[in-house]
Amino acid sequence: MPLAHMLSALEAAIATLQYGEHPPELYDPIRYIMDLGGKRMRPLLTLLSSSLFTDTWQPFVRPDIAVEVFHNFTLMHDDIMDAAPLRRGKPTVHMKWNNSAAILSGDVMLVAAYELLAEITDAQLRPVLKKFNRCAAQVCEGQQLDMNFEARTDVAEEEYLEMIRLKTAVLLGFSLELGAILAGASEKDQQLLYKAGVSIGTGFQLKDDLLDVFGDSAKFGKQVGGDIIANKKTFLLIKALQLTEGEREQQLNNWLQAKDFDPAEKVQAVTSIYGQLGIRELTEAKMNEYFTVGLQAMDQVDVPAARKKPLQDLVERLIYREN
Amino acid sequence: MPLAHMLSALEAAIATLQYGEHPPELYDPIRYIMDLGGKRMRPLLTLLSSSLFTDTWQPFVRPDIAVEVFHNFTLMHDDIMDAAPLRRGKPTVHMKWNNSAAILSGDVMLVAAYELLAEITDAQLRPVLKKFNRCAAQVCEGQQLDMNFEARTDVAEEEYLEMIRLKTAVLLGFSLELGAILAGASEKDQQLLYKAGVSIGTGFQLKDDLLDVFGDSAKFGKQVGGDIIANKKTFLLIKALQLTEGEREQQLNNWLQAKDFDPAEKVQAVTSIYGQLGIRELTEAKMNEYFTVGLQAMDQVDVPAARKKPLQDLVERLIYREN
């Protein structure tokens, strides 16, 4: 069970990270958000990527955590910008402390991510740093685009796909690429894994969009239809706005503009419009395109098929997940 | 005139920095705050420090700008936390755009600082990165302490001095140290320059505290007495609270608790209490202690005295500045 072994190595390393102590308002939020859990998907992808090329992935556990720390930094700052009250069912940092503490703790987390990366060997340090910087800037670009889209009603499908590539997918690409770099993989294999991560990561976001509407509420873990209630510009809504016309377009627009409404009724009505337009099937087709491109890139990585099994298993588990 | 030459090299490099273009809400604020100007004190100190050891400081201009970009990142985020409307007489980023743009642009600026540092040669990259990380975390610690002090009335002199060391002085220490590292100075000289920067930087902050009360309003450039009006816990106020007793203590506390007051009257009254307690002289003595320790450390740097002239000139100009 390499995966369980890796996950416990990651959790152990995360549990022993030293961020600093004083003042507590600066460092307690970091421990708090890191302890909220999550799948640890990004550093797991990094370790699995390394293990394609070497059996000694253990030395990479510490620098790998940089991607998890960075990811949680983005969550802490995004939650302020989105005024989100909850994260994984617990109060967000800016709610539990305040906005200033969340800004400043996030800043220190970004520094902590760089400090973890600084453990990488000399020959790899600069290339990793430059790729990480590019990825980090792109994640910020994606978040800004996502906020810009909130105020727009004319977001095109291509714009949306570019936004999720930046906001979500490039970090998965970097996570796989980092593992390959650390393990001394060829430039070609590094690039294939980056491509695989970006493509599969885009698919994951489309999967999230789908689960929010069509997920099984018992398994999903959060309110099904939350995106519909909030008029969130997901792939589904953008596609529906693109395809709908006539009376149905009017109905959809009425729901988008409604101020006073019964949430359950809105979810039911918009989901029904999605159903009439075949939005679920269109989104699944687009998602599967991305998964296919990503899995093909992974197939081309120049190591025996048997070595790829654990990474493929994780990716498939994430593809078929229901929450 | 090495200083003028260095300053124009810095300004030219700053003017041609590429931060990214899209989305504009993310990158325009970076150009805006970097274009607000300022003394460029930190990268100037770095270049002058390098020039103690080598005449070819030109290759260090780009990585040096990292300290200026980092400094402006801290200003952008601090202004949100302090709800500051103006910076150098212009609207702050969060006022001109909004809080989210200021958070996210600041994040990208921090990444941009690391990208500039990534230009440092292989042998120096890791040590510089680790020292920069430590400095960056300390600056955040200082800002958090500063915010914590706002809600307290019992801040001790030593706590205040430690706060300004973290918030302000360590970055000046790092700036001088960075110049020494880049120029290949000995470990001992690197440490002396770090010590000089931290000590002189602490003195600079005490100077700021003094100028805010006793500055010449015609030369100071901002409202004299602003710290008094806002009850800011400066060295002067902390010292006054420590020394005052009896009726004068009551007067001072009344002014601190006053809700409705004439600002000019409050400034005049508190300044008068400072005068009766000899606060100006006590603060100047403490400031001069720090300057002396810093200048002595600089004296011990193992290069001919003549080479130190430009750096000493700048430091003295900053020591005797009136704004």
JSON list of N, CA and C in Angstrom, two decimals, chain B residues 87-133:
[
{"chain": "B", "resi": 87, "resn": "ARG", "atom": "N", "xyz": [-1.13, 56.95, 0.98]},
{"chain": "B", "resi": 87, "resn": "ARG", "atom": "CA", "xyz": [0.27, 56.51, 1.03]},
{"chain": "B", "resi": 87, "resn": "ARG", "atom": "C", "xyz": [1.04, 57.48, 0.14]},
{"chain": "B", "resi": 88, "resn": "ARG", "atom": "N", "xyz": [1.98, 58.19, 0.71]},
{"chain": "B", "resi": 88, "resn": "ARG", "atom": "CA", "xyz": [2.73, 59.22, -0.02]},
{"chain": "B", "resi": 88, "resn": "ARG", "atom": "C", "xyz": [1.78, 60.20, -0.72]},
{"chain": "B", "resi": 89, "resn": "GLY", "atom": "N", "xyz": [0.70, 60.55, -0.03]},
{"chain": "B", "resi": 89, "resn": "GLY", "atom": "CA", "xyz": [-0.22, 61.55, -0.55]},
{"chain": "B", "resi": 89, "resn": "GLY", "atom": "C", "xyz": [-1.17, 61.07, -1.63]},
{"chain": "B", "resi": 90, "resn": "LYS", "atom": "N", "xyz": [-1.08, 59.79, -1.98]},
{"chain": "B", "resi": 90, "resn": "LYS", "atom": "CA", "xyz": [-1.98, 59.22, -3.00]},
{"chain": "B", "resi": 90, "resn": "LYS", "atom": "C", "xyz": [-2.87, 58.16, -2.35]},
{"chain": "B", "resi": 91, "resn": "PRO", "atom": "N", "xyz": [-4.02, 57.87, -2.97]},
{"chain": "B", "resi": 91, "resn": "PRO", "atom": "CA", "xyz": [-4.88, 56.81, -2.40]},
{"chain": "B", "resi": 91, "resn": "PRO", "atom": "C", "xyz": [-4.12, 55.49, -2.31]},
{"chain": "B", "resi": 92, "resn": "THR", "atom": "N", "xyz": [-4.33, 54.79, -1.19]},
{"chain": "B", "resi": 92, "resn": "THR", "atom": "CA", "xyz": [-3.73, 53.47, -1.06]},
{"chain": "B", "resi": 92, "resn": "THR", "atom": "C", "xyz": [-4.39, 52.50, -2.04]},
{"chain": "B", "resi": 93, "resn": "VAL", "atom": "N", "xyz": [-3.74, 51.37, -2.26]},
{"chain": "B", "resi": 93, "resn": "VAL", "atom": "CA", "xyz": [-4.22, 50.41, -3.25]},
{"chain": "B", "resi": 93, "resn": "VAL", "atom": "C", "xyz": [-5.63, 49.90, -2.90]},
{"chain": "B", "resi": 94, "resn": "HIS", "atom": "N", "xyz": [-5.86, 49.59, -1.62]},
{"chain": "B", "resi": 94, "resn": "HIS", "atom": "CA", "xyz": [-7.18, 49.05, -1.26]},
{"chain": "B", "resi": 94, "resn": "HIS", "atom": "C", "xyz": [-8.27, 50.11, -1.39]},
{"chain": "B", "resi": 95, "resn": "MET", "atom": "N", "xyz": [-7.90, 51.41, -1.35]},
{"chain": "B", "resi": 95, "resn": "MET", "atom": "CA", "xyz": [-8.88, 52.47, -1.56]},
{"chain": "B", "resi": 95, "resn": "MET", "atom": "C", "xyz": [-9.12, 52.68, -3.06]},
{"chain": "B", "resi": 96, "resn": "LYS", "atom": "N", "xyz": [-8.07, 52.67, -3.83]},
{"chain": "B", "resi": 96, "resn": "LYS", "atom": "CA", "xyz": [-8.18, 52.94, -5.27]},
{"chain": "B", "resi": 96, "resn": "LYS", "atom": "C", "xyz": [-8.81, 51.75, -6.00]},
{"chain": "B", "resi": 97, "resn": "TRP", "atom": "N", "xyz": [-8.45, 50.53, -5.61]},
{"chain": "B", "resi": 97, "resn": "TRP", "atom": "CA", "xyz": [-9.09, 49.32, -6.14]},
{"chain": "B", "resi": 97, "resn": "TRP", "atom": "C", "xyz": [-10.04, 48.83, -5.04]},
{"chain": "B", "resi": 98, "resn": "ASN", "atom": "N", "xyz": [-9.68, 47.74, -4.37]},
{"chain": "B", "resi": 98, "resn": "ASN", "atom": "CA", "xyz": [-10.48, 47.25, -3.25]},
{"chain": "B", "resi": 98, "resn": "ASN", "atom": "C", "xyz": [-9.61, 46.31, -2.42]},
{"chain": "B", "resi": 99, "resn": "ASN", "atom": "N", "xyz": [-10.14, 45.85, -1.29]},
{"chain": "B", "resi": 99, "resn": "ASN", "atom": "CA", "xyz": [-9.33, 45.01, -0.40]},
{"chain": "B", "resi": 99, "resn": "ASN", "atom": "C", "xyz": [-8.82, 43.75, -1.08]},
{"chain": "B", "resi": 100, "resn": "SER", "atom": "N", "xyz": [-9.72, 43.10, -1.85]},
{"chain": "B", "resi": 100, "resn": "SER", "atom": "CA", "xyz": [-9.32, 41.84, -2.48]},
{"chain": "B", "resi": 100, "resn": "SER", "atom": "C", "xyz": [-8.16, 42.05, -3.45]},
{"chain": "B", "resi": 101, "resn": "ALA", "atom": "N", "xyz": [-8.26, 43.10, -4.25]},
{"chain": "B", "resi": 101, "resn": "ALA", "atom": "CA", "xyz": [-7.18, 43.38, -5.20]},
{"chain": "B", "resi": 101, "resn": "ALA", "atom": "C", "xyz": [-5.87, 43.67, -4.45]},
{"chain": "B", "resi": 102, "resn": "ALA", "atom": "N", "xyz": [-5.97, 44.37, -3.31]},
{"chain": "B", "resi": 102, "resn": "ALA", "atom": "CA", "xyz": [-4.77, 44.69, -2.55]},
{"chain": "B", "resi": 102, "resn": "ALA", "atom": "C", "xyz": [-4.16, 43.45, -1.90]},
{"chain": "B", "resi": 103, "resn": "ILE", "atom": "N", "xyz": [-5.02, 42.53, -1.44]},
{"chain": "B", "resi": 103, "resn": "ILE", "atom": "CA", "xyz": [-4.50, 41.27, -0.87]},
{"chain": "B", "resi": 103, "resn": "ILE", "atom": "C", "xyz": [-3.77, 40.50, -1.96]},
{"chain": "B", "resi": 104, "resn": "LEU", "atom": "N", "xyz": [-4.46, 40.34, -3.10]},
{"chain": "B", "resi": 104, "resn": "LEU", "atom": "CA", "xyz": [-3.94, 39.46, -4.14]},
{"chain": "B", "resi": 104, "resn": "LEU", "atom": "C", "xyz": [-2.73, 40.06, -4.86]},
{"chain": "B", "resi": 105, "resn": "SER", "atom": "N", "xyz": [-2.75, 41.38, -5.11]},
{"chain": "B", "resi": 105, "resn": "SER", "atom": "CA", "xyz": [-1.60, 42.02, -5.73]},
{"chain": "B", "resi": 105, "resn": "SER", "atom": "C", "xyz": [-0.39, 41.92, -4.80]},
{"chain": "B", "resi": 106, "resn": "GLY", "atom": "N", "xyz": [-0.64, 42.09, -3.51]},
{"chain": "B", "resi": 106, "resn": "GLY", "atom": "CA", "xyz": [0.45, 41.95, -2.55]},
{"chain": "B", "resi": 106, "resn": "GLY", "atom": "C", "xyz": [1.04, 40.55, -2.60]},
{"chain": "B", "resi": 107, "resn": "ASP", "atom": "N", "xyz": [0.18, 39.56, -2.67]},
{"chain": "B", "resi": 107, "resn": "ASP", "atom": "CA", "xyz": [0.66, 38.17, -2.75]},
{"chain": "B", "resi": 107, "resn": "ASP", "atom": "C", "xyz": [1.58, 37.99, -3.96]},
{"chain": "B", "resi": 108, "resn": "VAL", "atom": "N", "xyz": [1.13, 38.53, -5.09]},
{"chain": "B", "resi": 108, "resn": "VAL", "atom": "CA", "xyz": [1.95, 38.39, -6.30]},
{"chain": "B", "resi": 108, "resn": "VAL", "atom": "C", "xyz": [3.25, 39.18, -6.18]},
{"chain": "B", "resi": 109, "resn": "MET", "atom": "N", "xyz": [3.22, 40.28, -5.45]},
{"chain": "B", "resi": 109, "resn": "MET", "atom": "CA", "xyz": [4.47, 41.04, -5.23]},
{"chain": "B", "resi": 109, "resn": "MET", "atom": "C", "xyz": [5.47, 40.23, -4.43]},
{"chain": "B", "resi": 110, "resn": "LEU", "atom": "N", "xyz": [4.97, 39.51, -3.43]},
{"chain": "B", "resi": 110, "resn": "LEU", "atom": "CA", "xyz": [5.88, 38.68, -2.64]},
{"chain": "B", "resi": 110, "resn": "LEU", "atom": "C", "xyz": [6.51, 37.62, -3.54]},
{"chain": "B", "resi": 111, "resn": "VAL", "atom": "N", "xyz": [5.70, 37.03, -4.41]},
{"chain": "B", "resi": 111, "resn": "VAL", "atom": "CA", "xyz": [6.24, 36.06, -5.37]},
{"chain": "B", "resi": 111, "resn": "VAL", "atom": "C", "xyz": [7.27, 36.73, -6.29]},
{"chain": "B", "resi": 112, "resn": "ALA", "atom": "N", "xyz": [6.97, 37.96, -6.70]},
{"chain": "B", "resi": 112, "resn": "ALA", "atom": "CA", "xyz": [7.89, 38.69, -7.59]},
{"chain": "B", "resi": 112, "resn": "ALA", "atom": "C", "xyz": [9.23, 38.96, -6.90]},
{"chain": "B", "resi": 113, "resn": "ALA", "atom": "N", "xyz": [9.19, 39.20, -5.59]},
{"chain": "B", "resi": 113, "resn": "ALA", "atom": "CA", "xyz": [10.44, 39.40, -4.85]},
{"chain": "B", "resi": 113, "resn": "ALA", "atom": "C", "xyz": [11.28, 38.14, -4.90]},
{"chain": "B", "resi": 114, "resn": "TYR", "atom": "N", "xyz": [10.64, 36.99, -4.73]},
{"chain": "B", "resi": 114, "resn": "TYR", "atom": "CA", "xyz": [11.37, 35.72, -4.81]},
{"chain": "B", "resi": 114, "resn": "TYR", "atom": "C", "xyz": [11.90, 35.48, -6.22]},
{"chain": "B", "resi": 115, "resn": "GLU", "atom": "N", "xyz": [11.15, 35.91, -7.21]},
{"chain": "B", "resi": 115, "resn": "GLU", "atom": "CA", "xyz": [11.59, 35.72, -8.59]},
{"chain": "B", "resi": 115, "resn": "GLU", "atom": "C", "xyz": [12.86, 36.54, -8.85]},
{"chain": "B", "resi": 116, "resn": "LEU", "atom": "N", "xyz": [12.93, 37.73, -8.27]},
{"chain": "B", "resi": 116, "resn": "LEU", "atom": "CA", "xyz": [14.15, 38.54, -8.42]},
{"chain": "B", "resi": 116, "resn": "LEU", "atom": "C", "xyz": [15.31, 37.88, -7.67]},
{"chain": "B", "resi": 117, "resn": "LEU", "atom": "N", "xyz": [15.04, 37.36, -6.50]},
{"chain": "B", "resi": 117, "resn": "LEU", "atom": "CA", "xyz": [16.11, 36.67, -5.74]},
{"chain": "B", "resi": 117, "resn": "LEU", "atom": "C", "xyz": [16.61, 35.44, -6.49]},
{"chain": "B", "resi": 118, "resn": "ALA", "atom": "N", "xyz": [15.72, 34.83, -7.29]},
{"chain": "B", "resi": 118, "resn": "ALA", "atom": "CA", "xyz": [16.11, 33.62, -8.01]},
{"chain": "B", "resi": 118, "resn": "ALA", "atom": "C", "xyz": [17.18, 33.89, -9.07]},
{"chain": "B", "resi": 119, "resn": "GLU", "atom": "N", "xyz": [17.54, 35.16, -9.28]},
{"chain": "B", "resi": 119, "resn": "GLU", "atom": "CA", "xyz": [18.61, 35.47, -10.23]},
{"chain": "B", "resi": 119, "resn": "GLU", "atom": "C", "xyz": [20.00, 35.38, -9.60]},
{"chain": "B", "resi": 120, "resn": "ILE", "atom": "N", "xyz": [20.02, 35.16, -8.30]},
{"chain": "B", "resi": 120, "resn": "ILE", "atom": "CA", "xyz": [21.30, 35.09, -7.58]},
{"chain": "B", "resi": 120, "resn": "ILE", "atom": "C", "xyz": [22.05, 33.81, -7.97]},
{"chain": "B", "resi": 121, "resn": "THR", "atom": "N", "xyz": [23.37, 33.89, -8.00]},
{"chain": "B", "resi": 121, "resn": "THR", "atom": "CA", "xyz": [24.18, 32.73, -8.44]},
{"chain": "B", "resi": 121, "resn": "THR", "atom": "C", "xyz": [23.96, 31.52, -7.53]},
{"chain": "B", "resi": 122, "resn": "ASP", "atom": "N", "xyz": [24.23, 30.35, -8.12]},
{"chain": "B", "resi": 122, "resn": "ASP", "atom": "CA", "xyz": [23.95, 29.07, -7.43]},
{"chain": "B", "resi": 122, "resn": "ASP", "atom": "C", "xyz": [24.47, 29.01, -6.00]},
{"chain": "B", "resi": 123, "resn": "ALA", "atom": "N", "xyz": [25.72, 29.36, -5.81]},
{"chain": "B", "resi": 123, "resn": "ALA", "atom": "CA", "xyz": [26.34, 29.17, -4.50]},
{"chain": "B", "resi": 123, "resn": "ALA", "atom": "C", "xyz": [25.68, 30.04, -3.44]},
{"chain": "B", "resi": 124, "resn": "GLN", "atom": "N", "xyz": [25.13, 31.18, -3.87]},
{"chain": "B", "resi": 124, "resn": "GLN", "atom": "CA", "xyz": [24.55, 32.12, -2.90]},
{"chain": "B", "resi": 124, "resn": "GLN", "atom": "C", "xyz": [23.04, 31.97, -2.75]},
{"chain": "B", "resi": 125, "resn": "LEU", "atom": "N", "xyz": [22.42, 31.24, -3.66]},
{"chain": "B", "resi": 125, "resn": "LEU", "atom": "CA", "xyz": [20.95, 31.25, -3.71]},
{"chain": "B", "resi": 125, "resn": "LEU", "atom": "C", "xyz": [20.33, 30.73, -2.42]},
{"chain": "B", "resi": 126, "resn": "ARG", "atom": "N", "xyz": [20.76, 29.54, -1.96]},
{"chain": "B", "resi": 126, "resn": "ARG", "atom": "CA", "xyz": [20.12, 28.97, -0.79]},
{"chain": "B", "resi": 126, "resn": "ARG", "atom": "C", "xyz": [20.35, 29.82, 0.47]},
{"chain": "B", "resi": 127, "resn": "PRO", "atom": "N", "xyz": [21.62, 30.20, 0.76]},
{"chain": "B", "resi": 127, "resn": "PRO", "atom": "CA", "xyz": [21.79, 31.02, 1.97]},
{"chain": "B", "resi": 127, "resn": "PRO", "atom": "C", "xyz": [20.99, 32.32, 1.93]},
{"chain": "B", "resi": 128, "resn": "VAL", "atom": "N", "xyz": [20.95, 32.97, 0.76]},
{"chain": "B", "resi": 128, "resn": "VAL", "atom": "CA", "xyz": [20.18, 34.22, 0.66]},
{"chain": "B", "resi": 128, "resn": "VAL", "atom": "C", "xyz": [18.70, 33.94, 0.89]},
{"chain": "B", "resi": 129, "resn": "LEU", "atom": "N", "xyz": [18.21, 32.88, 0.27]},
{"chain": "B", "resi": 129, "resn": "LEU", "atom": "CA", "xyz": [16.80, 32.52, 0.39]},
{"chain": "B", "resi": 129, "resn": "LEU", "atom": "C", "xyz": [16.44, 32.29, 1.85]},
{"chain": "B", "resi": 130, "resn": "LYS", "atom": "N", "xyz": [17.28, 31.57, 2.56]},
{"chain": "B", "resi": 130, "resn": "LYS", "atom": "CA", "xyz": [16.96, 31.24, 3.95]},
{"chain": "B", "resi": 130, "resn": "LYS", "atom": "C", "xyz": [16.99, 32.49, 4.84]},
{"chain": "B", "resi": 131, "resn": "LYS", "atom": "N", "xyz": [17.94, 33.36, 4.58]},
{"chain": "B", "resi": 131, "resn": "LYS", "atom": "CA", "xyz": [18.01, 34.60, 5.36]},
{"chain": "B", "resi": 131, "resn": "LYS", "atom": "C", "xyz": [16.82, 35.51, 5.02]},
{"chain": "B", "resi": 132, "resn": "PHE", "atom": "N", "xyz": [16.47, 35.55, 3.73]},
{"chain": "B", "resi": 132, "resn": "PHE", "atom": "CA", "xyz": [15.34, 36.37, 3.34]},
{"chain": "B", "resi": 132, "resn": "PHE", "atom": "C", "xyz": [14.04, 35.84, 3.96]},
{"chain": "B", "resi": 133, "resn": "ASN", "atom": "N", "xyz": [13.87, 34.52, 3.95]},
{"chain": "B", "resi": 133, "resn": "ASN", "atom": "CA", "xyz": [12.67, 33.92, 4.55]},
{"chain": "B", "resi": 133, "resn": "ASN", "atom": "C", "xyz": [12.55, 34.31, 6.02]}
]
